[in-house]
Short mmCIF file of C-alpha atoms and ligand atoms in Angstrom, two decimals:
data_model
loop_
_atom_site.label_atom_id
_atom_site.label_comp_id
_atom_site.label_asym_id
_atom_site.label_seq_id
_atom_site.Cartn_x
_atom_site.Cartn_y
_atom_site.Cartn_z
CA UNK A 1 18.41 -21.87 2.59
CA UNK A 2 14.64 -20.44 2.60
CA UNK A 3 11.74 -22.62 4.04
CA UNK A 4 11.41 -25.04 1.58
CA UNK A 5 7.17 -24.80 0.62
CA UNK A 6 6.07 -25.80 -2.53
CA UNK A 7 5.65 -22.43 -4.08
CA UNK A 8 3.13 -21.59 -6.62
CA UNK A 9 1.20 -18.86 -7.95
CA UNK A 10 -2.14 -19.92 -6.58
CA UNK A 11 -1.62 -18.95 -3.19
CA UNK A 12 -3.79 -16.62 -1.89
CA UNK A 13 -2.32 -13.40 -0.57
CA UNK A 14 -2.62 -14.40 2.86
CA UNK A 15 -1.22 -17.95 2.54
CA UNK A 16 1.81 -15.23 1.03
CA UNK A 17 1.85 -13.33 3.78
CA UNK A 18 2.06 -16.26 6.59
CA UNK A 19 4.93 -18.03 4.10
CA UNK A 20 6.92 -14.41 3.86
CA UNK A 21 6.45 -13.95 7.80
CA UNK A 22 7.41 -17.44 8.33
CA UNK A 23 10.33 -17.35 6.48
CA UNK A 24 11.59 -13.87 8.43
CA UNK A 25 10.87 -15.71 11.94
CA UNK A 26 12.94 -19.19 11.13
CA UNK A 27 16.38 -16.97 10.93
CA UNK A 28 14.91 -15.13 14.43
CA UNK A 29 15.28 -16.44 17.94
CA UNK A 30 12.18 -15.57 19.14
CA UNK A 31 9.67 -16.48 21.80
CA UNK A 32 6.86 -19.50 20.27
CA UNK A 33 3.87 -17.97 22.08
CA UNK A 34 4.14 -14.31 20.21
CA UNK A 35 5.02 -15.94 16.88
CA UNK A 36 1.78 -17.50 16.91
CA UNK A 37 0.44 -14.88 17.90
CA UNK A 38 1.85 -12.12 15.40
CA UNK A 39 1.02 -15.44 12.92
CA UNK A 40 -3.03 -14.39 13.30
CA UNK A 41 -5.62 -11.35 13.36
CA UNK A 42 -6.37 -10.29 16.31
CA UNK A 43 -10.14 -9.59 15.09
CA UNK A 44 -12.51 -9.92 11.96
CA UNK A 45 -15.40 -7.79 11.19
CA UNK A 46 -18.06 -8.59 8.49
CA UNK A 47 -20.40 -6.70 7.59
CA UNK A 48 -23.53 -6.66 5.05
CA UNK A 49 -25.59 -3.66 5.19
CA UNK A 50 -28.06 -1.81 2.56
CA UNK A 51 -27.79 0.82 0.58
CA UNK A 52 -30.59 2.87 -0.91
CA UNK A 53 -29.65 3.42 -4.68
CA UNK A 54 -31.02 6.21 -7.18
CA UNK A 55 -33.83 3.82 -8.62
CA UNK A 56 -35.55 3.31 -5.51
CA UNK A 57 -34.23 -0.17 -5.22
CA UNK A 58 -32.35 -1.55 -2.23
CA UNK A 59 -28.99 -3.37 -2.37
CA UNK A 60 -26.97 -5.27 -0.26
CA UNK A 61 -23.18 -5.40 -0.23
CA UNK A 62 -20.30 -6.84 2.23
CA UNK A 63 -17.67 -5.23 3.76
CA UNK A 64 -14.55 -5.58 6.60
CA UNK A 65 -12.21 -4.22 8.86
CA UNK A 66 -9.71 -6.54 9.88
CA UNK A 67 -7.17 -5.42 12.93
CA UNK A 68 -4.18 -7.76 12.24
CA UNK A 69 -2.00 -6.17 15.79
CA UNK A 70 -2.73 -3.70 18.36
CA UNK A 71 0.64 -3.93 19.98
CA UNK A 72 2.38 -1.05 18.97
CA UNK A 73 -0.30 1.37 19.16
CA UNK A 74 -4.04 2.16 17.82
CA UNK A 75 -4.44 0.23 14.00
CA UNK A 76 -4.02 1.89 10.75
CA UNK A 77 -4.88 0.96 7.25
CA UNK A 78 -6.57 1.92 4.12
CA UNK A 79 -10.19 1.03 3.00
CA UNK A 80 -10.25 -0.65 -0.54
CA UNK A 81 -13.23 -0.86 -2.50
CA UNK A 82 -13.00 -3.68 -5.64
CA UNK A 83 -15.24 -6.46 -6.72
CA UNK A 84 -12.30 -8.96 -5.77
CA UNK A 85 -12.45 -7.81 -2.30
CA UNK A 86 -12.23 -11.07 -0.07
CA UNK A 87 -11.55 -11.25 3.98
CA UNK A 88 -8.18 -13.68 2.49
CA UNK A 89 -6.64 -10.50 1.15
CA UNK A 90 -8.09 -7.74 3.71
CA UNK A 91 -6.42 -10.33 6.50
CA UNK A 92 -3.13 -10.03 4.19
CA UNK A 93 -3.18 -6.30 3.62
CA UNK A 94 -4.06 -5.77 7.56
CA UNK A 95 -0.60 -8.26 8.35
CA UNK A 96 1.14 -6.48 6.10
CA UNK A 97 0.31 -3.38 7.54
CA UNK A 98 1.88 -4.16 11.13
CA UNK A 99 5.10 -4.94 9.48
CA UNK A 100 4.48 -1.58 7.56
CA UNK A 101 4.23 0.42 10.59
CA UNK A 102 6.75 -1.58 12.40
CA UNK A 103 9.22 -0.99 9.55
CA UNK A 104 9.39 2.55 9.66
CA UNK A 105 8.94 2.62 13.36
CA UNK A 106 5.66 4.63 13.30
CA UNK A 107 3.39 4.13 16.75
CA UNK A 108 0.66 1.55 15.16
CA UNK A 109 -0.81 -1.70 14.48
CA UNK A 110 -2.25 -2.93 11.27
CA UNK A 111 -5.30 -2.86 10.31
CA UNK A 112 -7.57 -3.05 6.32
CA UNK A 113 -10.90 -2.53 5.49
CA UNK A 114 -12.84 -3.29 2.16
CA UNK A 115 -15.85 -2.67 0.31
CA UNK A 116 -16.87 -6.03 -2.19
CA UNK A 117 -17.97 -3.24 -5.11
CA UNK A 118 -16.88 -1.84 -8.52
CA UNK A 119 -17.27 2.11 -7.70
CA UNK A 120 -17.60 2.95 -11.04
CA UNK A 121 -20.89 1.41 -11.35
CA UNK A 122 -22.19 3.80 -8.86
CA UNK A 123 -23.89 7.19 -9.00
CA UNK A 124 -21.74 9.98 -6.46
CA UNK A 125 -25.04 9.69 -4.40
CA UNK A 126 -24.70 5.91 -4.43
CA UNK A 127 -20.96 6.27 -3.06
CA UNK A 128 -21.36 8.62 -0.37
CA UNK A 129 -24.66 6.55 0.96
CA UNK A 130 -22.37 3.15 0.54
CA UNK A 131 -19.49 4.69 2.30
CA UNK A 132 -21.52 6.45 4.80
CA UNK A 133 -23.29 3.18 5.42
CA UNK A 134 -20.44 1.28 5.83
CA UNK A 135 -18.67 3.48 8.15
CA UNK A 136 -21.28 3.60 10.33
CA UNK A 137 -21.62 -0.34 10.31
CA UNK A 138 -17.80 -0.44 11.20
CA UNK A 139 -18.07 2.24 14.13
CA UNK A 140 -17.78 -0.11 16.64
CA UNK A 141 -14.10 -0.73 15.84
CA UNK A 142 -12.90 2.91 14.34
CA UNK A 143 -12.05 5.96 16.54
CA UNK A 144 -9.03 8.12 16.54
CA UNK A 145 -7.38 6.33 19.67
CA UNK A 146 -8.47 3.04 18.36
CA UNK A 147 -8.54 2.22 14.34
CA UNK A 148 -7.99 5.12 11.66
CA UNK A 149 -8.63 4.41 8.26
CA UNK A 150 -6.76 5.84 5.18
CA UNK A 151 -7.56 5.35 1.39
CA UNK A 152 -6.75 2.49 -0.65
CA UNK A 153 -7.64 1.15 -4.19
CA UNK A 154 -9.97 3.04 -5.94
CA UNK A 155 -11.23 4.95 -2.53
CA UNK A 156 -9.89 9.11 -2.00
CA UNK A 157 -9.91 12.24 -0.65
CA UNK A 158 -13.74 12.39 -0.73
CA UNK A 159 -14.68 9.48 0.86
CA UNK A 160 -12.41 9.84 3.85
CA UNK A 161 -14.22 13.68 4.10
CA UNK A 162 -17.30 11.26 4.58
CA UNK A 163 -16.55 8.67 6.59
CA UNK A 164 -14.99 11.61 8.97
CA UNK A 165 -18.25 13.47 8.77
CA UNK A 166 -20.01 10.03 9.44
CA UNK A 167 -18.10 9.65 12.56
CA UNK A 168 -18.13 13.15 13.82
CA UNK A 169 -22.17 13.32 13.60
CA UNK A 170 -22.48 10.21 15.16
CA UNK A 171 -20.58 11.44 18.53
CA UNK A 172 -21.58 14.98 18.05
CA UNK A 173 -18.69 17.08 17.47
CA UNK A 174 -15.77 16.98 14.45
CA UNK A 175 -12.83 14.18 15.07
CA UNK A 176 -10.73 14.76 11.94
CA UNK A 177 -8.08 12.38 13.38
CA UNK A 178 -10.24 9.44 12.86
CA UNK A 179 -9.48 9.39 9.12
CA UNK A 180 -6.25 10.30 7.39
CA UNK A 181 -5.87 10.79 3.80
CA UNK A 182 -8.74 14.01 3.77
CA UNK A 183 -8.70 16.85 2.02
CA UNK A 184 -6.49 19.59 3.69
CA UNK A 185 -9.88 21.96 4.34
CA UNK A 186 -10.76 19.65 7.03
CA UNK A 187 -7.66 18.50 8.73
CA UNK A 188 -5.60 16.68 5.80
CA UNK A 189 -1.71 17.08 5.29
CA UNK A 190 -0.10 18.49 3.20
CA UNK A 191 2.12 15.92 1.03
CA UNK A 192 -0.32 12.90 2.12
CA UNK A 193 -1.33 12.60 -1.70
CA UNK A 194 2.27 12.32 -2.96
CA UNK A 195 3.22 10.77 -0.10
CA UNK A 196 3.30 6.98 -0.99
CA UNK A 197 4.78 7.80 -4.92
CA UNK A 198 7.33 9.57 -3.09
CA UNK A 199 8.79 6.49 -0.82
CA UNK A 200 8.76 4.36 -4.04
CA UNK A 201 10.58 7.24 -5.85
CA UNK A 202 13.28 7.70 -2.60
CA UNK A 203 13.41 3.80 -2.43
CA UNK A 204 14.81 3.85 -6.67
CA UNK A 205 16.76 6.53 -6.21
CA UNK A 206 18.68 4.85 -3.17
CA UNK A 207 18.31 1.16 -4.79
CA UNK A 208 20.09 2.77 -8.04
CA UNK A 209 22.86 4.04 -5.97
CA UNK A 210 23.45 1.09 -4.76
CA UNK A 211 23.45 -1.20 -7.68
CA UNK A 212 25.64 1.32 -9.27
CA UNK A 213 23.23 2.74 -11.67
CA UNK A 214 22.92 6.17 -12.82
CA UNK A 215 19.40 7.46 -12.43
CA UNK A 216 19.15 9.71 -15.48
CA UNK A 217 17.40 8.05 -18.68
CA UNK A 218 16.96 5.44 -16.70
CA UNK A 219 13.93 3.52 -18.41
CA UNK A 220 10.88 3.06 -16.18
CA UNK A 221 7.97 1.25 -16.61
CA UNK A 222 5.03 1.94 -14.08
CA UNK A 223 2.34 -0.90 -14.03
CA UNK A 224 -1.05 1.03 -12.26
CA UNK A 225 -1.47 4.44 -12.89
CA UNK A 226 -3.58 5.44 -10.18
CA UNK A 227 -2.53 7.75 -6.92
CA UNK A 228 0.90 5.78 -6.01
CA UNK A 229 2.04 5.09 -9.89
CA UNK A 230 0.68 8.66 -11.25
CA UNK A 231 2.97 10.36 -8.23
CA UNK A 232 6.39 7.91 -8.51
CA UNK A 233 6.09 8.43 -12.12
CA UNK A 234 6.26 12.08 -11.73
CA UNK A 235 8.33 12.11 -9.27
CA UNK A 236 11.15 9.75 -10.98
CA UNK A 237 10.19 12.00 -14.58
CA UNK A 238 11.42 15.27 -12.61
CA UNK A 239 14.90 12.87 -11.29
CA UNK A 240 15.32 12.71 -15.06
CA UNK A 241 14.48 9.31 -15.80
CA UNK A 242 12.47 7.81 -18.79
CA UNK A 243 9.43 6.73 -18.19
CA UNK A 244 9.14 4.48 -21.07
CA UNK A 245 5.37 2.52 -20.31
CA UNK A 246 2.47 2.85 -17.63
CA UNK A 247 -0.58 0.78 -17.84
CA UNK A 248 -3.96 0.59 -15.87
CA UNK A 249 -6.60 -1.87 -15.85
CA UNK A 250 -7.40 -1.55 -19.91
CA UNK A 251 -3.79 -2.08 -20.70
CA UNK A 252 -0.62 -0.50 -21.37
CA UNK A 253 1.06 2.36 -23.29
CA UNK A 254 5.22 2.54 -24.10
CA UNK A 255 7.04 4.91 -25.90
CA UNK A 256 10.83 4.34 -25.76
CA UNK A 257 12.16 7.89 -26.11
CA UNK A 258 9.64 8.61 -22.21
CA UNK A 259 6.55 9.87 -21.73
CA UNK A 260 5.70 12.93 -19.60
CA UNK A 261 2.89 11.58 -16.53
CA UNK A 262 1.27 15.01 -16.30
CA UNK A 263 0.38 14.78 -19.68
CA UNK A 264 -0.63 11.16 -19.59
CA UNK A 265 -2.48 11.63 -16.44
CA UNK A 266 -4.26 14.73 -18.41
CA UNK A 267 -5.23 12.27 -20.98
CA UNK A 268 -6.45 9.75 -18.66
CA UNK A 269 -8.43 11.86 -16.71
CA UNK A 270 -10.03 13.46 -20.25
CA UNK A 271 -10.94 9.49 -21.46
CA UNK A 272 -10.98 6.88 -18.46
CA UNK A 273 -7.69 5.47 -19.43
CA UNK A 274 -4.43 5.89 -20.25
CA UNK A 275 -4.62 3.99 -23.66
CA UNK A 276 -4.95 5.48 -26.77
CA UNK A 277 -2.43 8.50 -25.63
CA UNK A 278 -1.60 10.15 -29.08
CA UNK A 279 2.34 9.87 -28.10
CA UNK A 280 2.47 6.07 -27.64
CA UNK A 281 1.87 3.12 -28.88
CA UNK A 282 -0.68 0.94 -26.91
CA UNK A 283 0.21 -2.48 -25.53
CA UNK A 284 -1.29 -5.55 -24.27
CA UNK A 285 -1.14 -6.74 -20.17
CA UNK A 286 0.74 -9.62 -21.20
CA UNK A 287 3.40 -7.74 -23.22
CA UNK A 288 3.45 -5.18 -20.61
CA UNK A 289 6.07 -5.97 -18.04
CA UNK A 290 8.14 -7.62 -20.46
CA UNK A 291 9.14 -4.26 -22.37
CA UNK A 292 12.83 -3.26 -21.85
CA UNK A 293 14.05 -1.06 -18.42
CA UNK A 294 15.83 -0.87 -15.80
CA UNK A 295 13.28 0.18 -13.31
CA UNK A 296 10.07 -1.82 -13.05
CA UNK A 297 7.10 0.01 -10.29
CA UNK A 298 4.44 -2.58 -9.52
CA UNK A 299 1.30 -0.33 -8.54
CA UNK A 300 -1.78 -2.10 -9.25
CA UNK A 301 -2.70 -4.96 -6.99
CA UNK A 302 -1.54 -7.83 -5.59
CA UNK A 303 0.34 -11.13 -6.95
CA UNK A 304 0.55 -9.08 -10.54
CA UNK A 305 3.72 -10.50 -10.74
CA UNK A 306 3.36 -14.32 -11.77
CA UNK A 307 6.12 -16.81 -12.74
CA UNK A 308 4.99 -15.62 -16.32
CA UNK A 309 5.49 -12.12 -15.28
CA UNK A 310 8.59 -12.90 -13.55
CA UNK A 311 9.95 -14.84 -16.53
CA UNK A 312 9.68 -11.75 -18.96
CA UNK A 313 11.06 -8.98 -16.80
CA UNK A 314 14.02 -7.17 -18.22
CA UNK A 315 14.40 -4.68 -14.82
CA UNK A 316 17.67 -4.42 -12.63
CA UNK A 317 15.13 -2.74 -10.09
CA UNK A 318 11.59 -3.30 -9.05
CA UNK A 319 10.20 -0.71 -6.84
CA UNK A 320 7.18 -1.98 -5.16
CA UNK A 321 4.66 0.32 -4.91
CA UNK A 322 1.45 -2.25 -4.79
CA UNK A 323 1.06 -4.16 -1.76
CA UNK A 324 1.91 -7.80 -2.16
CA UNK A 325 2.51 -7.40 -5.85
CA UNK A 326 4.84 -10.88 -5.95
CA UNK A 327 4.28 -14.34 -5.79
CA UNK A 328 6.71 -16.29 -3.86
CA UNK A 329 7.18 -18.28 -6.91
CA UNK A 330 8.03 -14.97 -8.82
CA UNK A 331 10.03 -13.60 -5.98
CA UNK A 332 12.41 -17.18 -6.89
CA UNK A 333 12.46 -16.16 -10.38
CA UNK A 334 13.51 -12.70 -9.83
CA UNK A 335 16.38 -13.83 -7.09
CA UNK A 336 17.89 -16.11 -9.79
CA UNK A 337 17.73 -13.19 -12.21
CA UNK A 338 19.64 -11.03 -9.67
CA UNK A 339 16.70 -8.30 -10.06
CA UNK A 340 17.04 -6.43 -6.71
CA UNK A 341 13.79 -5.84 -4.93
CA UNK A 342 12.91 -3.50 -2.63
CA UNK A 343 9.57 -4.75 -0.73
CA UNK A 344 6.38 -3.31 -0.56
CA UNK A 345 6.41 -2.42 3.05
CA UNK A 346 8.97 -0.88 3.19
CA UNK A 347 9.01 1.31 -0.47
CA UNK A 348 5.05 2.10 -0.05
CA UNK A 349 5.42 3.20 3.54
CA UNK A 350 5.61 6.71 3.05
CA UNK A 351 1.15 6.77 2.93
CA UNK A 352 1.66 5.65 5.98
CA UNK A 353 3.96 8.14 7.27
CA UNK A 354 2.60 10.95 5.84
CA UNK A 355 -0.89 9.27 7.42
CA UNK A 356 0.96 9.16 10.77
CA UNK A 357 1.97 13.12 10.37
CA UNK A 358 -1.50 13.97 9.77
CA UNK A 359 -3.20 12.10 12.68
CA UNK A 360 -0.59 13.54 14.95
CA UNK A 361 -1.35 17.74 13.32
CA UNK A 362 -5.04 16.45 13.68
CA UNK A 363 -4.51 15.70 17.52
CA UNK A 364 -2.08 18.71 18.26
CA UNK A 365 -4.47 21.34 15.73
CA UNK A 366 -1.28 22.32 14.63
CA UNK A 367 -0.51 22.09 11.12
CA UNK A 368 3.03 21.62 9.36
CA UNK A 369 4.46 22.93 6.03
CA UNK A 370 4.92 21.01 3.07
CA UNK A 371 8.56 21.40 3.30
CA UNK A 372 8.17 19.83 7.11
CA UNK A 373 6.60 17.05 6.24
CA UNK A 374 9.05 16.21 3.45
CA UNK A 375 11.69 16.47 5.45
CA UNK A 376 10.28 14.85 8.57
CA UNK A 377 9.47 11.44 6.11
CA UNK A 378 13.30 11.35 4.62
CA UNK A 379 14.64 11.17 8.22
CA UNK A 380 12.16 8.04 8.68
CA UNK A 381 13.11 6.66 5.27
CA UNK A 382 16.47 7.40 5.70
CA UNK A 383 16.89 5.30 8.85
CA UNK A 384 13.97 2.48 7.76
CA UNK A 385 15.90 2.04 4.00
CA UNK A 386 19.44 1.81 6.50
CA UNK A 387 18.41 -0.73 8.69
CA UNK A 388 16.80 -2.95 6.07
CA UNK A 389 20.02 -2.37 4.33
CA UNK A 390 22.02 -3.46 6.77
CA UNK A 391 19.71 -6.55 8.04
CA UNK A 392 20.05 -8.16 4.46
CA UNK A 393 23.65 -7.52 4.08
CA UNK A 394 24.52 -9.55 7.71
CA UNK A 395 21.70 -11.94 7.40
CA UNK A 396 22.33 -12.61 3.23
CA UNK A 397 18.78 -12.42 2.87
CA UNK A 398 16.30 -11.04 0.42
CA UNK A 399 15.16 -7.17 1.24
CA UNK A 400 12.00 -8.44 1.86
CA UNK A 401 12.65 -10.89 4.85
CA UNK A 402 15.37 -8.65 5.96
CA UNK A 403 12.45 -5.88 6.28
CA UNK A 404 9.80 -8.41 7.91
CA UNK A 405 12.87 -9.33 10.10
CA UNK A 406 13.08 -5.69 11.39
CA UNK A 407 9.39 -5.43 11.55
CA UNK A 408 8.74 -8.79 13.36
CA UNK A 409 11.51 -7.83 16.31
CA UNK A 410 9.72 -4.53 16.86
CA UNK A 411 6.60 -6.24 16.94
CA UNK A 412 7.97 -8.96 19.14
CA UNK A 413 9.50 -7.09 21.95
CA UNK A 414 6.72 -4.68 22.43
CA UNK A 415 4.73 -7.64 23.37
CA UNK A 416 7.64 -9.21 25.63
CA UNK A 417 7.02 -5.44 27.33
CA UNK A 418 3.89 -5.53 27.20
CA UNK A 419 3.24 -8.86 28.66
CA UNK A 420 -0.11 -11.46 27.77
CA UNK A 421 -2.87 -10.16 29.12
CA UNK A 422 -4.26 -11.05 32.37
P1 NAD B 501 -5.75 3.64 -7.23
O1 NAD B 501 -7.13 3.10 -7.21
O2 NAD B 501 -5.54 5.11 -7.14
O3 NAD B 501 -4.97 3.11 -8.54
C1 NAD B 501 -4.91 1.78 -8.93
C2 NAD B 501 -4.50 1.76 -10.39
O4 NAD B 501 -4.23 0.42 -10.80
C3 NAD B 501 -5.55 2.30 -11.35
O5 NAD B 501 -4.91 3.11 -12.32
C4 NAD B 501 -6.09 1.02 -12.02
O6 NAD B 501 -6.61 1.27 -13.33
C5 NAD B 501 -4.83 0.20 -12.06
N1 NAD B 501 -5.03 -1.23 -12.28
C6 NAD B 501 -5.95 -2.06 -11.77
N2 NAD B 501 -5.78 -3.31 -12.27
C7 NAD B 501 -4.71 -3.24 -13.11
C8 NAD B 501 -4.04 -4.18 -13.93
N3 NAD B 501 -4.43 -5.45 -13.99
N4 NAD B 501 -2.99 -3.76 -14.67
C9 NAD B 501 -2.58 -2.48 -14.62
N5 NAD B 501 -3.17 -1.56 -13.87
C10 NAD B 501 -4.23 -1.93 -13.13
O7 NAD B 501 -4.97 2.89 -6.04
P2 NAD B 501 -3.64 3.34 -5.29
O8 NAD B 501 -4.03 4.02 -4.04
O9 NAD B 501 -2.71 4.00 -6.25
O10 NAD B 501 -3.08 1.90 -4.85
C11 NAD B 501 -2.30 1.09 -5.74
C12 NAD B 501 -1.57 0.04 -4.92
O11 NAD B 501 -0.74 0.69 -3.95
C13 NAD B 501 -2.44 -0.90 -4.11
O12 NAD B 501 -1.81 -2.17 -4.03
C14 NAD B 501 -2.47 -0.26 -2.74
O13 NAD B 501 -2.78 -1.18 -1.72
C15 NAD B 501 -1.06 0.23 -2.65
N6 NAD B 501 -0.82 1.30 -1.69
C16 NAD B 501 -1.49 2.49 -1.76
C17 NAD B 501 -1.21 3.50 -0.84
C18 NAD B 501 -1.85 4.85 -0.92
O14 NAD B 501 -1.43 5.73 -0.17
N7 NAD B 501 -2.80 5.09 -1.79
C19 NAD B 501 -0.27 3.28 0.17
C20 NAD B 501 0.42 2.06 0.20
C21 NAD B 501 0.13 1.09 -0.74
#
């Protein structure tokens, strides 16, 4: 039997996190002291800071960087910029993150950073002096041996190239390894961009094998069409599955007979949005998850799937490419509708990887092939998918506390090693 909390779908993402952490640790015979320890952040930035914009006028906004664990190594993880942005959900996503990199065995700690802004309501100038600003205000905790950064919602390419420039002027000389996630011309990967779609697509294609379903015309809806739903979409499109719907924040589009992404993402990058797409019909949020598949990718934001959600879902399969996208209340829902989930740190942790590959060519100024990195990421998926596999299966638990389970002994031990400090 799981902890038995009253579960409902107003608990914040960090009150999720705890409960899903929680629930890993009660089946574990660990040591109290590092529980509570792994149970908190290790430290909390805030920071408000100006920002010159195009009229003349000066504006304030917030922003953090929350390291969740520095036991395994230096911290990683993305910076998100969203009006919702809250120091709840960057503590959540920085949690998260440990178990991330603890999942797949890469040589970090978590970490999250966040911007409380809608981008689109700024000028480019605006961005670049917001992100500049804000990486500067956060310098005292970023540096490629200490805290490296990656994108996140609705941040890119560009803005690492500028928070990497930040850094570099401020100590004098170029440190590309303090950002991942840049454009290749100045120390990015190659594969980082497909990277994350491309764990989500590896996770389905393994999760299908195992429930015994074939993965051509397979029907796929893909909720978030940004960087991680535009990429598993076209990845799972060129496996030869359907992919019958994808939404974005204005709603949803579904044609049964598949769509093809490139063209969608073509359309989307023409108008704003991916409604309106001459080959489909255009469907409400609340109708969206509810259309008929088989494979369901949440990869928007968090807790997008609700009871209500849950409720509606037709999937065998959801592929989570969002962080946090489930309530614990939906996560009940789905159990008793035998929908087989493969967690979020575990089928979004190729970013990561691909993150880790590039911070490691950064450091070494040696750069790998396309076809290296590829291959480098299925060994690490290969063994992380295996052993998350094979924790459920003994266990009988959920993929996602058999995953935290995996994560949380990693974490765990390295601090037994490590021993409390002094
Ligand atoms: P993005 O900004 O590129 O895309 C986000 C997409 O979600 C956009 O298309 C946006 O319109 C859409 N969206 C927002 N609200 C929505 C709603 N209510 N319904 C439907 N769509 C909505 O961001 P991304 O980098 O693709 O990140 C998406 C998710 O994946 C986030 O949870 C992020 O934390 C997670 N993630 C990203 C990476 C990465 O490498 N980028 C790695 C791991 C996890």
């Amino acid at each position: 039997m799981e902890a038995q909390v009253k579960l409902s779908d107003g608990m914040s993402p960090y009150e999720v996190a705890l409960l899903q952490f929680d629930r890993a640790v009660e089946r574990m015979q660990l040591r109290k002291g590092v529980v509570k320890m792994m149970r908190q952040c290790k430290r909390e930035l805030t920071v408000t800071f100006p920002v010159l914009m195009d009229d003349g006028e000066v504006e304030m906004f917030t922003g953090y960087r929350v390291h969740h664990s520095t036991v395994r190594g230096p911290t990683k993880g993305g910076i998100r910029y969203h009006p919702d942005v809250n120091l709840d959900e960057i503590r959540a996503l920085a949690m998260w993150m440990t178990w991330k990199c603890a999942v797949v065995n890469v040589p970090y700690g978590g970490a999250k950073g966040g911007v409380v802004v809608d981008p689109k309501k700024l000028s480019r100038r605006e961005l670049e002096r917001l992100t500049r600003r804000y990486a500067t205000e956060i310098s005292i905790l970023i540096g490629p041996d200490s805290d490296i950064p990656a994108p996140d919602v609705n941040t890119d390419p560009q803005i690492m190239a500028w928070i990497m420039d930040t850094y570099s002027m401020h100590v004098g000389y170029s440190v590309p390894a303090v950002v991942t996630g840049k454009p290749e011309l100045i120390g990015g990967s190659a594969g980082r961009g497909s990277a994350t779609g491309r764990s989500v697509h590896y996770c389905t294609v393994r999760a299908m094998e195992h429930l015994g379903l074939p993965l051509r015309r397979a029907r796929v809806l893909i909720q978030g069409f940004g960087n991680v739903g535009s990429w598993a979409a076209t990845l799972l499109h060129e496996s030869g599955c359907l992919i019958v719907g994808v939404s974005d924040s204005r709603g949803g589009i579904y044609n049964p007979n598949g769509l093809d992404p490139k063209a969608v993402l073509a359309h989307k990058q023409r108008t704003g949005s991916v409604l309106d797409y001459p080959e489909a019909d255009n469907v409400p949020h609340e109708e969206f998850m509810g259309l008929p598949c088989e494979v369901l990718v949440p990869a928007a934001l968090e807790m997008s799937i609700r009871t209500q959600e849950a409720q509606k879902i037709q999937a065998r399969l959801i592929v989570e490419g969002a962080n946090g996208p489930t309530t614990p209340a939906a996560d009940e829902i789905l159990a008793q509708k035998e929908i087989f989930v493969v967690p979020d740190i575990l089928a979004n942790s190729g970013g990561v990887v691909v993150s880790y590959f590039e911070w490691v060519q950064d450091i070494q100024r040696l750069f790998w092939t396309e076809t290296e990195i590829e291959r480098r990421l299925q060994g690490l998926l290969d063994r992380a998918f295996a052993e998350v596999m094979d924790t459920a299966r003994k266990e009988g638990v959920s993929m996602r506390t058999a995953a935290t389970m995996v994560a949380v002994k990693r974490v765990h031990d390295a601090t037994l090693l490590r021993g409390i400090y002094p």
